XYZ file of C-alpha atoms in Angstrom:
621
model
C -1.886 11.707 -17.833
C 1.094 9.417 -17.242
C 0.175 5.920 -18.441
C 2.530 4.385 -15.856
C 0.223 5.634 -13.104
C -2.907 4.062 -14.581
C -4.253 0.636 -13.564
C -4.537 -2.131 -16.168
C -8.280 -1.547 -16.418
C -7.496 1.853 -17.963
C -4.389 1.058 -20.037
C -5.898 -2.110 -21.501
C -9.131 -0.309 -22.331
C -7.206 2.496 -24.028
C -5.342 0.019 -26.228
C -8.333 -2.130 -27.169
C -11.024 0.491 -27.728
C -11.241 2.756 -30.744
C -10.359 2.137 -34.372
C -6.929 0.630 -33.727
C -4.312 0.853 -36.474
C -6.811 1.132 -39.352
C -6.801 4.978 -39.561
C -2.992 5.048 -39.533
C -2.814 2.488 -42.335
C -5.402 4.501 -44.266
C -3.257 7.607 -43.780
C -0.242 5.681 -45.071
C -2.187 4.772 -48.207
C -3.200 8.413 -48.655
C 0.409 9.570 -48.270
C 1.467 6.999 -50.874
C -1.116 8.392 -53.287
C -0.037 11.975 -52.585
C 3.598 11.072 -53.147
C 2.756 9.559 -56.533
C 0.711 12.588 -57.582
C 3.382 15.056 -56.422
C 6.026 13.085 -58.310
C 3.966 13.142 -61.494
C 3.312 16.884 -61.044
C 7.007 17.610 -60.533
C 7.931 15.614 -63.628
C 5.255 17.328 -65.742
C 6.165 20.813 -64.469
C 9.853 20.252 -65.202
C 9.052 18.861 -68.656
C 6.871 21.830 -69.602
C 9.292 24.510 -68.408
C 12.239 22.716 -69.986
C 10.399 22.372 -73.279
C 9.475 26.054 -73.369
C 12.980 27.234 -72.500
C 14.625 25.009 -75.098
C 12.016 25.590 -77.794
C 10.434 28.644 -79.313
C 10.627 30.858 -76.201
C 14.147 32.285 -76.142
C 15.850 35.298 -74.663
C 16.209 36.954 -71.231
C 12.507 36.545 -70.327
C 12.628 32.808 -70.963
C 15.754 32.468 -68.848
C 14.138 34.439 -65.991
C 11.031 32.272 -66.191
C 13.062 29.068 -66.046
C 15.052 30.359 -63.058
C 11.852 31.335 -61.189
C 10.140 28.006 -61.915
C 13.080 25.801 -60.936
C 12.587 26.132 -57.090
C 8.928 25.154 -57.404
C 9.774 22.117 -59.497
C 12.428 21.171 -56.962
C 9.951 21.648 -54.110
C 7.402 19.390 -55.816
C 10.053 16.688 -56.116
C 11.116 17.155 -52.467
C 7.485 17.119 -51.354
C 6.975 13.816 -53.168
C 9.971 12.387 -51.289
C 8.642 13.732 -47.956
C 5.187 12.268 -48.644
C 6.720 8.886 -49.431
C 8.665 9.087 -46.147
C 5.499 9.989 -44.262
C 3.754 6.944 -45.743
C 6.625 4.702 -44.659
C 6.621 6.104 -41.125
C 2.831 5.830 -40.872
C 3.130 2.138 -41.698
C 5.864 1.845 -39.067
C 3.657 3.615 -36.496
C 0.833 1.179 -37.223
C 3.230 -1.728 -36.728
C 4.386 -0.265 -33.402
C 0.779 0.059 -32.239
C -0.086 -3.481 -33.267
C 2.978 -4.801 -31.444
C 2.072 -2.821 -28.297
C -1.527 -4.012 -28.458
C -0.352 -7.622 -28.706
C 1.812 -7.096 -25.602
C -1.028 -5.457 -23.640
C -3.244 -7.529 -21.371
C -6.683 -8.040 -22.865
C -9.375 -6.242 -20.824
C -11.266 -9.511 -20.371
C -8.295 -10.986 -18.489
C -8.188 -7.969 -16.170
C -11.927 -8.255 -15.567
C -11.601 -11.978 -14.862
C -8.894 -11.283 -12.287
C -11.016 -8.683 -10.502
C -14.062 -10.965 -10.559
C -11.979 -13.780 -9.126
C -10.811 -11.485 -6.311
C -14.380 -10.497 -5.443
C -15.454 -14.146 -5.452
C -12.581 -15.154 -3.179
C -13.231 -12.317 -0.749
C -16.953 -13.042 -0.596
C -16.292 -16.698 0.257
C -13.406 -15.961 2.639
C -15.532 -16.358 5.748
C -12.778 -17.726 7.971
C -9.722 -16.621 6.030
C -9.303 -19.899 4.196
C -8.854 -18.083 0.886
C -5.979 -15.901 2.097
C -3.305 -17.588 -0.080
C -5.549 -17.479 -3.141
C -6.377 -13.809 -2.535
C -2.689 -12.959 -2.220
C -1.937 -14.906 -5.417
C -4.743 -13.118 -7.269
C -3.444 -9.719 -6.177
C 0.078 -10.762 -7.195
C -1.252 -11.665 -10.639
C -2.982 -8.277 -10.809
C 0.355 -6.564 -10.106
C 1.881 -8.597 -12.935
C -0.919 -7.465 -15.251
C -0.258 -3.856 -14.234
C 3.482 -4.272 -14.892
C 2.817 -5.963 -18.248
C 0.621 -3.083 -19.382
C 3.164 -0.512 -18.241
C 5.936 -2.381 -20.095
C 3.797 -2.493 -23.236
C 3.074 1.229 -23.007
C 6.747 2.032 -22.399
C 7.615 0.049 -25.523
C 4.856 1.809 -27.433
C 6.119 5.210 -26.300
C 9.678 4.364 -27.317
C 8.650 2.952 -30.694
C 6.382 5.885 -31.490
C 9.115 8.334 -30.494
C 11.575 6.567 -32.801
C 9.095 6.714 -35.674
C 8.498 10.420 -35.083
C 12.237 11.088 -35.001
C 12.594 9.613 -38.512
C 10.162 12.084 -40.035
C 11.978 14.712 -42.121
C 10.719 18.246 -41.377
C 8.754 19.864 -44.175
C 10.187 23.273 -43.343
C 13.564 22.360 -44.852
C 11.914 21.423 -48.118
C 10.253 24.808 -48.607
C 12.981 27.123 -47.303
C 14.246 27.457 -50.836
C 10.932 28.913 -51.985
C 11.069 32.653 -52.599
C 9.529 35.466 -50.590
C 6.684 35.090 -48.093
C 6.361 31.314 -48.409
C 9.828 30.624 -46.975
C 9.294 33.161 -44.182
C 6.054 31.489 -43.088
C 7.709 28.089 -43.213
C 10.457 29.069 -40.757
C 8.690 31.480 -38.387
C 4.968 30.596 -38.451
C 2.852 28.609 -36.005
C 3.533 25.339 -37.797
C 7.259 25.760 -37.226
C 6.698 26.496 -33.534
C 4.519 23.409 -33.117
C 7.058 21.213 -34.856
C 9.831 22.503 -32.605
C 7.747 21.785 -29.521
C 7.120 18.214 -30.659
C 10.783 17.662 -31.464
C 11.823 18.627 -27.936
C 9.063 16.662 -26.147
C 9.797 14.282 -23.258
C 10.904 10.795 -24.181
C 13.384 9.877 -21.509
C 11.997 9.732 -17.996
C 10.710 6.200 -17.495
C 11.061 6.023 -13.706
C 8.441 7.184 -11.236
C 10.754 8.665 -8.664
C 11.714 8.353 -5.045
C 12.117 11.256 -2.655
C 15.358 10.186 -1.038
C 18.534 8.308 -1.849
C 19.678 4.721 -2.049
C 16.258 3.331 -2.987
C 17.010 0.379 -5.265
C 14.574 -0.912 -7.902
C 11.687 0.771 -6.123
C 9.214 3.562 -6.646
C 7.365 6.194 -4.662
C 9.388 6.156 -1.441
C 9.898 9.093 0.902
C 13.079 8.108 2.693
C 16.359 6.377 2.057
C 17.689 2.897 1.286
C 14.332 1.188 0.821
C 14.186 -2.075 -1.124
C 10.463 -1.786 -1.652
C 7.967 0.805 -2.795
C 5.575 3.353 -1.346
C 7.305 3.606 2.020
C 7.469 6.660 4.264
C 10.647 5.892 6.162
C 13.992 4.266 5.540
C 15.583 0.826 5.183
C 12.297 -1.004 4.618
C 12.311 -4.327 2.772
C 8.691 -4.248 1.707
C 6.072 -1.770 0.607
C 3.654 0.736 2.075
C 5.308 1.021 5.476
C 5.335 4.064 7.742
C 8.496 3.629 9.774
C 11.953 2.181 9.447
C 13.551 -1.216 9.012
C 10.378 -3.204 8.388
C 10.686 -6.604 6.710
C 7.185 -6.758 5.309
C 4.451 -4.484 4.055
C 1.784 -2.167 5.405
C 3.362 -1.734 8.822
C 3.173 1.376 10.997
C 6.200 1.311 13.268
C 9.733 0.007 13.162
C 11.486 -3.331 12.604
C 8.364 -5.426 12.126
C 8.836 -8.853 10.535
C 5.459 -9.305 8.920
C 2.589 -7.307 7.527
C -0.056 -4.912 8.770
C 1.468 -4.467 12.209
C 1.060 -1.312 14.246
C 3.985 -1.281 16.662
C 7.591 -2.383 17.100
C 9.341 -5.681 16.299
C 6.294 -7.821 15.783
C 6.866 -11.213 14.177
C 3.597 -11.917 12.414
C 0.672 -10.019 10.970
C -1.937 -7.547 12.116
C -0.622 -6.972 15.622
C -1.292 -3.826 17.641
C 1.576 -3.505 20.095
C 5.212 -4.527 20.405
C 7.188 -7.764 20.117
C 4.278 -10.079 19.475
C 4.857 -13.467 17.862
C 1.663 -14.316 16.011
C -1.241 -12.439 14.510
C -4.077 -10.221 15.659
C -2.672 -9.509 19.091
C -3.454 -6.283 20.917
C -0.729 -5.936 23.523
C 2.924 -6.820 23.959
C 5.078 -9.945 24.063
C 2.259 -12.312 23.205
C 3.016 -15.693 21.650
C -0.094 -16.714 19.775
C -2.975 -14.925 18.121
C -6.108 -12.966 18.901
C -5.081 -11.838 22.372
C -6.624 -8.523 23.457
C -5.289 -5.886 25.852
C -2.719 -8.050 27.570
C 0.936 -8.971 27.499
C 2.994 -12.108 27.778
C 0.178 -14.470 26.854
C 0.886 -17.826 25.202
C -2.187 -18.996 23.347
C -5.237 -17.674 21.539
C -8.040 -15.308 22.394
C -6.991 -14.226 25.879
C -8.473 -10.941 27.102
C -7.719 -8.203 29.630
C -4.858 -10.038 31.287
C -1.217 -11.002 31.218
C 0.820 -14.162 31.386
C -1.835 -16.684 30.425
C -0.757 -20.100 29.153
C -3.736 -21.349 27.209
C -6.619 -19.922 25.245
C -9.868 -18.065 25.789
C -9.007 -16.781 29.254
C -10.315 -13.489 30.659
C -7.822 -12.636 33.371
C -4.149 -13.130 34.174
C -1.731 -15.971 34.821
C -4.129 -18.768 34.043
C -2.882 -22.194 32.967
C -5.657 -23.697 30.882
C -8.597 -22.572 28.778
C -11.820 -20.651 29.183
C -11.118 -19.300 32.659
C -12.762 -16.076 33.832
C -10.439 -14.864 36.554
C -6.773 -15.162 37.457
C -4.279 -17.722 38.733
C -6.423 -20.681 37.733
C -5.014 -24.078 36.748
C -7.548 -25.904 34.644
C -10.430 -24.912 32.414
C -13.822 -23.274 32.633
C -13.303 -21.775 36.082
C -15.089 -18.571 37.087
C -13.068 -17.010 39.876
C -9.474 -16.940 41.069
C -6.905 -19.505 42.163
C -8.927 -22.585 41.322
C -7.351 -25.929 40.442
C -9.665 -28.056 38.363
C -12.561 -27.610 36.001
C -15.826 -25.719 36.009
C -15.545 -24.203 39.478
C -17.512 -21.081 40.399
C -15.702 -19.316 43.227
C -12.154 -19.067 44.532
C -9.553 -21.437 45.904
C -11.385 -24.593 44.902
C -9.623 -27.910 44.250
C -11.706 -30.204 42.106
C -14.459 -29.634 39.603
C -17.994 -28.356 39.401
C -17.944 -26.647 42.801
C -20.140 -23.614 43.475
C -18.488 -21.777 46.336
C -15.003 -21.175 47.691
C -12.299 -23.149 49.460
C -13.821 -26.500 48.520
C -12.008 -29.792 47.922
C -14.018 -32.241 45.881
C -16.613 -32.000 43.175
C -20.193 -30.915 42.814
C -20.195 -29.108 46.162
C -22.583 -26.214 46.820
C -21.284 -23.859 49.472
C -17.854 -23.075 50.846
C -15.156 -24.731 52.918
C -16.389 -28.254 52.160
C -14.625 -31.516 51.438
C -16.342 -34.336 49.657
C -18.574 -35.297 46.785
C -21.807 -33.542 46.070
C -24.252 -34.025 43.259
C -23.442 -34.391 39.639
C -23.992 -30.656 39.301
C -23.713 -27.920 41.897
C -26.105 -25.663 40.032
C -29.752 -26.189 39.180
C -31.477 -27.110 35.965
C -28.376 -28.697 34.434
C -28.188 -31.655 32.071
C -24.767 -33.280 32.315
C -22.261 -33.223 35.143
C -19.686 -30.990 36.780
C -21.649 -27.800 36.143
C -21.440 -25.116 38.826
C -23.750 -22.755 36.984
C -27.415 -23.141 36.129
C -29.351 -24.439 33.142
C -26.351 -25.865 31.298
C -26.291 -28.752 28.851
C -22.847 -30.339 29.001
C -20.162 -30.548 31.635
C -17.762 -28.423 33.664
C -19.520 -25.140 32.930
C -19.207 -22.523 35.669
C -21.418 -20.113 33.782
C -25.113 -20.504 33.052
C -27.273 -21.312 30.046
C -24.406 -22.894 28.130
C -24.445 -25.795 25.698
C -20.999 -27.376 25.727
C -18.187 -27.657 28.229
C -15.586 -25.587 30.095
C -17.553 -22.365 29.619
C -17.133 -19.771 32.370
C -19.310 -17.240 30.589
C -23.058 -17.363 30.016
C -25.186 -18.387 27.073
C -22.430 -19.981 24.991
C -22.670 -22.719 22.392
C -19.294 -24.452 22.323
C -16.446 -24.899 24.769
C -13.872 -22.977 26.791
C -15.500 -19.581 26.347
C -14.866 -17.027 29.090
C -17.095 -14.512 27.364
C -20.838 -14.740 26.873
C -23.189 -15.529 23.985
C -20.446 -17.037 21.841
C -20.823 -19.734 19.216
C -17.475 -21.494 19.043
C -14.563 -21.979 21.413
C -11.707 -20.156 23.157
C -13.507 -16.829 22.978
C -12.846 -14.493 25.899
C -14.861 -11.734 24.280
C -18.620 -11.740 23.831
C -21.028 -12.516 20.993
C -18.408 -14.060 18.719
C -19.006 -16.655 16.037
C -15.731 -18.510 15.671
C -12.814 -19.306 17.934
C -9.857 -17.723 19.681
C -11.282 -14.215 19.659
C -10.184 -11.865 22.432
C -12.501 -9.175 21.154
C -16.272 -9.158 20.747
C -18.744 -9.397 17.877
C -16.233 -11.130 15.610
C -17.052 -13.629 12.877
C -13.883 -15.645 12.376
C -10.925 -16.582 14.517
C -7.984 -15.106 16.415
C -9.228 -11.532 16.311
C -8.006 -9.281 19.103
C -10.206 -6.417 17.976
C -13.980 -6.066 17.857
C -16.462 -6.564 15.026
C -14.073 -8.178 12.566
C -14.960 -10.679 9.866
C -11.896 -12.777 9.151
C -8.898 -13.688 11.248
C -5.849 -12.212 12.908
C -7.156 -8.660 13.168
C -5.975 -6.639 16.169
C -7.839 -3.622 14.871
C -11.610 -3.338 14.786
C -14.334 -3.214 12.116
C -12.223 -5.028 9.533
C -13.238 -7.514 6.862
C -10.190 -9.557 5.978
C -7.149 -10.721 7.855
C -3.997 -9.390 9.463
C -5.220 -5.827 9.876
C -3.660 -3.843 12.705
C -5.753 -0.814 11.817
C -9.519 -0.371 11.739
C -12.330 -0.112 9.218
C -10.438 -1.900 6.442
C -11.722 -4.177 3.699
C -8.725 -6.304 2.782
C -5.658 -7.581 4.543
C -2.420 -6.469 6.208
C -3.513 -2.855 6.652
C -2.122 -0.984 9.657
C -3.941 2.170 8.578
C -7.674 2.808 8.678
C -10.613 2.745 6.238
C -8.628 1.225 3.371
C -9.897 -1.052 0.629
C -6.991 -3.232 -0.442
C -3.920 -4.618 1.234
C -0.750 -3.571 3.042
C -1.706 0.079 3.423
C -0.238 1.988 6.349
C -2.043 5.155 5.311
C -5.729 5.966 5.525
C -8.672 5.792 3.098
C -6.704 4.231 0.251
C -8.031 1.992 -2.494
C -5.153 -0.203 -3.593
C -2.014 -1.616 -2.096
C 1.101 -0.646 -0.171
C 0.283 3.034 0.195
C 1.826 4.863 3.137
C 0.079 8.084 2.138
C -3.618 8.869 2.410
C -6.590 8.865 0.001
C -4.739 7.236 -2.894
C -6.161 5.061 -5.645
C -3.440 2.713 -6.821
C -0.270 1.419 -5.223
C 3.104 2.367 -3.765
C 2.132 5.975 -3.074
C 3.782 7.715 -0.141
C 2.072 10.970 -1.066
C -1.637 11.688 -0.947
C -4.614 11.974 -3.295
C -2.793 10.204 -6.131
C -4.434 8.147 -8.853
C -1.825 5.690 -10.063
C 1.356 4.162 -8.720
C 4.553 5.292 -7.075
C 4.031 8.967 -6.300
C 5.735 10.655 -3.326
C 3.760 13.847 -3.966
C 0.421 15.012 -2.591
C -2.039 16.241 -5.188
C -4.656 18.971 -4.879
C -7.647 16.655 -4.463
C -10.328 16.586 -3.203
C -10.550 12.915 -4.283
C -8.469 10.260 -5.963
C -9.848 7.835 -8.502
C -12.808 8.548 -10.727
C -16.498 9.336 -10.622
C -16.936 10.597 -7.047
C -19.337 13.114 -5.581
C -18.051 14.401 -2.271
C -14.559 14.719 -0.861
C -11.879 12.577 0.713
C -12.813 9.550 -1.389
C -10.583 7.013 -3.099
C -11.569 4.358 -5.602
C -14.392 4.684 -8.075
C -17.909 6.157 -8.136
C -18.369 6.807 -4.414
C -20.784 9.430 -3.099
C -20.413 11.193 0.218
C -17.200 11.782 2.118
C -14.334 9.607 3.282
C -15.125 6.416 1.364
C -12.685 3.914 -0.105
C -13.541 1.231 -2.637
C -16.273 1.098 -5.225
C -19.771 2.593 -5.450
C -20.219 3.324 -1.750
C -22.771 5.903 -0.624
C -22.266 7.639 2.714
C -25.318 9.840 3.136
C -25.258 10.524 6.870
C -23.361 12.932 9.037
C -20.639 10.576 10.222
C -17.069 11.750 9.866
C -16.116 8.284 8.612
C -17.179 6.775 5.329
C -17.370 3.185 4.141
C -14.739 0.788 2.856
C -15.449 -1.978 0.374
C -18.007 -2.261 -2.393
C -21.565 -0.877 -2.693
C -22.126 -0.045 0.965
C -24.769 2.507 1.921
C -26.046 4.019 5.133
C -25.027 6.592 7.667
C -21.689 5.446 8.996
C -18.780 3.075 8.589
C -19.957 -0.058 6.889
C -17.115 -2.379 5.931
C -17.318 -5.110 3.302
C -19.857 -5.645 0.556
C -23.384 -4.294 0.071
C -24.115 -3.431 3.695
C -26.768 -0.884 4.640
C -27.538 0.463 8.066
C -24.532 1.550 10.084
C -21.376 0.111 11.615
C -21.752 -3.294 9.987
C -18.892 -5.547 8.910
C -19.394 -8.267 6.333
C -21.812 -8.882 3.490
C -25.472 -7.864 2.985
C -26.067 -6.725 6.587
C -28.964 -4.304 7.097
C -29.022 -3.640 10.845
C -26.487 -1.953 13.093
C -23.250 -3.214 14.634
C -23.521 -6.635 12.998
C -20.667 -8.829 11.795
C -21.179 -11.591 9.262
C -23.574 -12.203 6.411
C -27.155 -10.993 5.900
C -27.888 -10.053 9.510
C -30.844 -7.717 10.015
C -30.803 -7.306 13.790
C -28.216 -5.487 15.861
C -25.073 -6.243 17.868
C -24.820 -9.774 16.473
C -22.290 -11.969 14.685
C -22.916 -14.856 12.315
C -25.329 -15.613 9.511
C -28.937 -14.532 8.901
C -29.606 -13.299 12.437
C -32.597 -11.029 12.989
C -32.347 -10.854 16.771
C -30.206 -8.695 19.034
C -26.928 -9.631 20.730
C -26.851 -13.105 19.198
C -24.219 -15.305 17.567
C -24.342 -18.326 15.282
C -26.848 -18.598 12.457
C -30.578 -18.248 11.775
C -31.405 -16.908 15.238
C -34.466 -14.663 15.457
C -34.491 -14.290 19.237
C -32.334 -12.066 21.415
C -29.216 -13.102 23.362
C -29.017 -16.425 21.542
C -26.038 -18.551 20.533
C -26.007 -21.580 18.290
C -28.381 -22.162 15.446
C -32.017 -21.544 14.523
C -33.186 -20.212 17.889
């Protein structure tokens, strides 16, 4: 196996396990002893034969004996020299190993880096650890490169030591008869020839294309980056052309994890977005879903909004559910003001249409009504019912400017949210255009993190779906900047790879443009289509996941179990995103109910934390 394709966990373990240089040094000592004994034998043999030939044994027989014995005496002397050379080279080989081991990263440092990554990801509830996660992964790449450099040096040093060894065949060719024949034509000679012609040159990993500079594993031309399928990319793991960033699917994206064209930002699904987590086109902001030309955060199913948390089109303000509103918290169309329920109202807290004033119940009125137009409200300017706060056009809200129902917070056009600027439903966080998110600025659904236009992601900046990590435009990856599918690692544009910079498929290592036979990459799997380590079932990425159901999609992350598509860490059940969830379609941490986002929720369709009832937002309900 090529050591350049192995992660530091493997290379470091190979260098620090086993007996080390001790056996080689012991062999050097043995060769020294053999050289001394062969030298003494050669000297004694020569002395005896010389004494006989010059003493009492004279005549033709003595001369023939001396001539026959001379090659063996010479061979003993040559063998002593060869043994001494072998001892010297064994000592040199031990020194090369010790130098390579000193240059190799200690396995404890690799383990500490991976533990730090897990800790950062587990505590990255709202994406606050994104810079630290990126720095930790950058350090991991440096560890990988350091190990590869150490192994390259080891390979070169060992090859140089081997080249200095004098072949034993030359020393025994002078021996008469069958011995010389066996030395030049036998199996030992064939093996020595094979070793002498072994590979020692190719240190690159190889691109499939031309003009790729200081990069590996590209399929395409003129990439200044690695693992791309396409051309002229300045970054890694892209599928497409001209991307300035990593993990993009599409062309000319300036950022990471985008799925589209000319996006300036991260994790967008669409074209020409400026921001992150947008699903649509020409949005300036983040977390907008299924709309175009929005300026702001968390707008949904509409175009041309200037503000945040709107569900509709051409609103100027926040938390409006409708279109052409100027203001906040309006439920309807063409209202100017706050908290109106209806259309064409001018003022605030009106329940009806075509009203001018505030707190009016009915239509076509001018004047001042009660503090609230609805019933059961505590506060003022509420057009809905049973609100605590002000300017809510929805019902059962705690907060202000909510046009949806059952929210805890402000400016939510969706329902059952805990937070603000959410146009989707059952979110815990802010600026989410999708639903069931735990975090902020997510345009997709059931994400834990921020800036995800895709769905079922744990992390940030993912334009694809089902990923554990960040900047993935592909699906079901564990890692970062993958445009392919079901990878464990980074910047892979191919599928089912374990490692980085692979534009091919089913590779274990780095920088391969080829697709292997499969059925898995990585180690220790039972099943097929898996990447990573020790997964059971089909289609998993990450570590120790078990997909035992009949779903076509596996899990991504670490130690997930259940029937289908859990994303994150130690989730059971199905379709959960986050950490330690046991129900279904939950996002967050340790939720046991269903269709909820947040922390420790056992109810259904709830957001927030510690809610055991159904359809609850907020805390401890």
